[in-house]
Amino acid sequence: FGCGCFWHVQHEFAVGEIQILKRKETELTARAGYAGGTKVGKDGRVCYHNLSAQDEYGKLGHSEVVALTIPESSFGDFARIYFGLYDKKGDRPDQLGDRGGEYRSVVGFPGGYSNAKLTSVLKSVSDEYRGVVQVKEGRGNEGDNRQSTYVMDTTKFPFNRAELYHQFHDGFAPGENYPASYNNIKNVLNEKGLLDDTSCPYI
């Protein structure tokens, strides 16, 4: 799921895992990362912006996203979390701040738009939220088009996990300074070998 900056999006889906699926923090699967582009960098890397400009996700056509593993039967519940991120006009929370293809809206699952079952669920939930966000087929490297979310085939456009410092991060908007216990989840998962860092440059 991608809807602008991945920090706040990860928090909302992590809360969803806890509330809907009753998962403990060590069972959380929500991970911040990059997807939707047609290229990868050196050794298959996709990285955040860095001073050496190595394998930067935007230049490779990717968007900021949050990946998670959920039962197919719960997809509708998490789609509601997703569409609940938009305002009444169908704009992202950061629409006037973060702009460009790096922040475009995407949803990915196996088969993408040709997966009639999940695409139908996605469209139905969009209709529940006034239908102002149009569900479209994603082909990779899309631009940032308002009121649109692109459905990506995760077998063709796989998820690339972001650097450790991006995981379970505070959001940027007022009221998105999350509890230290939330921020510490990345450390707990890292210590248990459930969340490693990447080989990307730190800055």
Coordinates of C-alpha atoms in Angstrom, one line a residue:
F1 CA 0.0 0.0 0.0
G2 CA 1.4 3.4 -1.0
C3 CA -0.2 6.8 -0.1
G4 CA 2.5 9.4 0.2
C5 CA 5.2 9.3 2.9
F6 CA 5.5 5.8 4.2
W7 CA 6.1 6.7 7.9
H8 CA 2.4 7.5 8.8
V9 CA 1.2 4.7 6.5
Q10 CA 3.2 2.1 8.3
H11 CA 1.9 3.2 11.6
E12 CA -1.7 2.9 10.5
F13 CA -1.2 -0.6 9.1
A14 CA 0.7 -1.7 12.1
V15 CA -2.2 -0.6 14.3
G16 CA -4.5 -2.5 11.9
E17 CA -2.5 -5.7 12.4
I18 CA -2.8 -5.3 16.1
Q19 CA -6.5 -4.4 16.2
I20 CA -7.8 -6.6 13.4
L21 CA -5.5 -9.6 13.4
K22 CA -4.6 -9.4 17.1
R23 CA -0.9 -9.6 16.4
K24 CA 1.8 -8.9 18.9
E25 CA 4.6 -6.5 18.1
T26 CA 7.0 -9.3 17.2
E27 CA 4.4 -10.6 14.8
L28 CA 3.9 -7.4 12.9
T29 CA 4.7 -7.6 9.2
A30 CA 4.2 -4.0 8.1
R31 CA 7.4 -2.8 6.5
A32 CA 8.3 0.5 4.9
G33 CA 9.9 0.3 1.5
Y34 CA 9.8 1.0 -2.2
A35 CA 7.9 -0.5 -5.2
G36 CA 6.3 0.2 -8.5
G37 CA 9.4 1.0 -10.6
T38 CA 10.8 -1.0 -13.5
K39 CA 14.4 -0.7 -12.4
V40 CA 16.7 -1.6 -9.5
G41 CA 20.2 -0.4 -8.8
K42 CA 23.5 -2.1 -8.0
D43 CA 23.1 -5.6 -6.7
G44 CA 19.4 -5.2 -6.9
R45 CA 19.3 -2.4 -4.4
V46 CA 16.6 0.3 -4.1
C47 CA 17.6 3.0 -1.7
Y48 CA 16.4 6.3 -0.1
H49 CA 18.0 9.6 -1.1
N50 CA 21.6 9.7 -0.1
L51 CA 24.6 12.0 -0.6
S52 CA 26.3 9.7 -3.1
A53 CA 23.0 9.4 -5.1
Q54 CA 23.4 5.6 -5.1
D55 CA 20.4 3.6 -6.4
E56 CA 17.8 6.2 -5.3
Y57 CA 14.3 4.9 -5.5
G58 CA 12.8 8.0 -7.2
K59 CA 15.3 7.8 -10.1
L60 CA 14.5 4.1 -10.4
G61 CA 10.7 4.8 -10.7
H62 CA 9.6 3.6 -7.4
S63 CA 7.1 4.9 -4.9
E64 CA 7.1 4.8 -1.1
V65 CA 5.0 1.9 0.1
V66 CA 4.2 -0.3 3.1
A67 CA 4.1 -4.1 2.6
L68 CA 2.5 -6.5 4.9
T69 CA 1.3 -10.1 5.0
I70 CA -2.4 -10.6 5.7
P71 CA -5.0 -13.2 5.1
E72 CA -6.9 -12.6 1.9
S73 CA -10.1 -12.6 3.9
S74 CA -8.9 -9.5 5.7
F75 CA -8.0 -7.6 2.6
G76 CA -11.2 -5.5 2.7
D77 CA -10.5 -4.4 6.2
F78 CA -7.0 -3.2 5.3
A79 CA -8.4 -1.6 2.2
R80 CA -10.6 0.5 4.4
I81 CA -7.6 1.6 6.4
Y82 CA -6.0 2.6 3.1
F83 CA -8.9 4.6 1.7
G84 CA -9.4 6.2 5.1
L85 CA -6.1 7.9 4.6
Y86 CA -7.5 10.2 1.9
D87 CA -9.6 13.3 2.5
K88 CA -13.1 13.9 1.1
K89 CA -11.6 15.2 -2.1
G90 CA -9.5 12.1 -2.6
D91 CA -6.2 13.8 -1.8
R92 CA -3.5 12.2 0.3
P93 CA -2.6 13.7 3.7
D94 CA 0.6 15.1 2.2
Q95 CA -0.8 16.0 -1.2
L96 CA 0.4 19.6 -1.0
G97 CA 3.8 18.7 0.5
D98 CA 5.3 15.5 -0.9
R99 CA 4.7 15.5 -4.6
G100 CA 5.9 13.5 -7.6
G101 CA 6.0 9.8 -8.6
E102 CA 7.9 8.9 -5.4
Y103 CA 4.7 9.6 -3.4
R104 CA 2.1 8.3 -5.9
S105 CA -0.7 6.0 -4.6
V106 CA -0.4 2.3 -5.3
V107 CA -1.8 -1.0 -4.1
G108 CA 0.0 -4.2 -4.9
F109 CA -1.0 -7.9 -4.7
P110 CA -0.3 -11.0 -6.8
G111 CA -1.8 -10.7 -10.3
G112 CA -2.4 -7.0 -9.9
Y113 CA -5.4 -5.6 -11.8
S114 CA -6.0 -9.0 -13.5
N115 CA -6.7 -10.4 -10.0
A116 CA -10.5 -9.8 -10.4
K117 CA -11.4 -10.8 -6.8
L118 CA -9.0 -8.4 -5.0
T119 CA -9.5 -5.6 -7.6
S120 CA -13.2 -5.9 -7.1
V121 CA -12.8 -5.7 -3.3
L122 CA -10.6 -2.6 -3.7
K123 CA -13.1 -0.9 -6.0
S124 CA -16.0 -1.7 -3.7
V125 CA -14.2 -0.2 -0.7
S126 CA -13.3 2.8 -2.7
D127 CA -17.0 3.3 -3.4
E128 CA -17.6 3.2 0.3
Y129 CA -15.3 6.2 0.6
R130 CA -17.3 8.2 -1.9
G131 CA -15.5 6.7 -4.9
V132 CA -13.3 9.8 -5.3
V133 CA -10.1 7.8 -5.6
Q134 CA -10.1 6.0 -8.9
V135 CA -8.6 2.4 -9.1
K136 CA -6.5 2.0 -12.2
E137 CA -4.2 -0.6 -13.6
G138 CA -0.5 0.1 -12.9
R139 CA 2.2 -0.5 -15.5
G140 CA 5.2 0.9 -13.6
N141 CA 6.8 4.3 -13.2
E142 CA 3.5 6.2 -13.0
G143 CA 3.4 9.8 -12.1
D144 CA 1.7 11.4 -9.1
N145 CA -1.9 11.8 -10.3
R146 CA -4.4 13.1 -7.8
Q147 CA -7.4 11.0 -6.9
S148 CA -5.9 7.9 -8.5
T149 CA -4.3 4.7 -7.1
Y150 CA -2.5 2.2 -9.3
V151 CA -2.9 -1.5 -8.8
M152 CA 0.4 -3.3 -9.2
D153 CA 1.2 -7.0 -9.8
T154 CA 3.6 -7.8 -7.0
T155 CA 5.1 -10.7 -9.0
K156 CA 6.2 -8.1 -11.6
F157 CA 6.8 -5.2 -9.2
P158 CA 8.2 -6.7 -6.0
F159 CA 8.6 -4.9 -2.7
N160 CA 12.0 -3.5 -1.8
R161 CA 12.4 -3.0 2.0
A162 CA 13.6 0.4 3.1
E163 CA 16.5 1.1 5.4
L164 CA 16.2 0.3 9.1
Y165 CA 16.0 3.9 10.3
H166 CA 12.8 4.4 8.2
Q167 CA 11.0 1.5 10.0
F168 CA 8.4 2.5 12.7
H169 CA 9.3 6.1 12.3
D170 CA 7.3 9.1 13.5
G171 CA 5.1 10.8 10.9
F172 CA 5.8 14.3 9.8
A173 CA 2.4 15.9 10.4
P174 CA 1.1 17.4 13.7
G175 CA 0.0 14.6 16.0
E176 CA 2.2 12.0 14.4
N177 CA 4.8 11.8 17.1
Y178 CA 4.1 8.2 18.1
P179 CA 5.0 6.6 21.5
A180 CA 8.6 5.5 22.0
S181 CA 7.3 2.0 22.3
Y182 CA 6.2 2.1 18.7
N183 CA 9.5 3.6 17.5
N184 CA 11.3 0.8 19.4
I185 CA 9.6 -2.0 17.6
K186 CA 12.3 -1.8 14.9
N187 CA 14.9 -2.5 17.6
V188 CA 13.0 -5.4 19.1
L189 CA 12.5 -7.0 15.6
N190 CA 16.2 -6.3 14.7
E191 CA 17.4 -7.9 17.9
K192 CA 15.3 -11.0 17.2
G193 CA 16.6 -11.3 13.7
L194 CA 13.2 -10.4 12.2
L195 CA 14.2 -7.1 10.6
D196 CA 17.6 -6.4 9.2
D197 CA 19.1 -3.3 7.8
T198 CA 19.8 -2.9 4.1
S199 CA 23.2 -2.3 2.3
C200 CA 22.1 1.2 1.2
P201 CA 24.1 4.3 2.3
Y202 CA 22.9 5.8 5.6
I203 CA 22.8 9.3 4.1

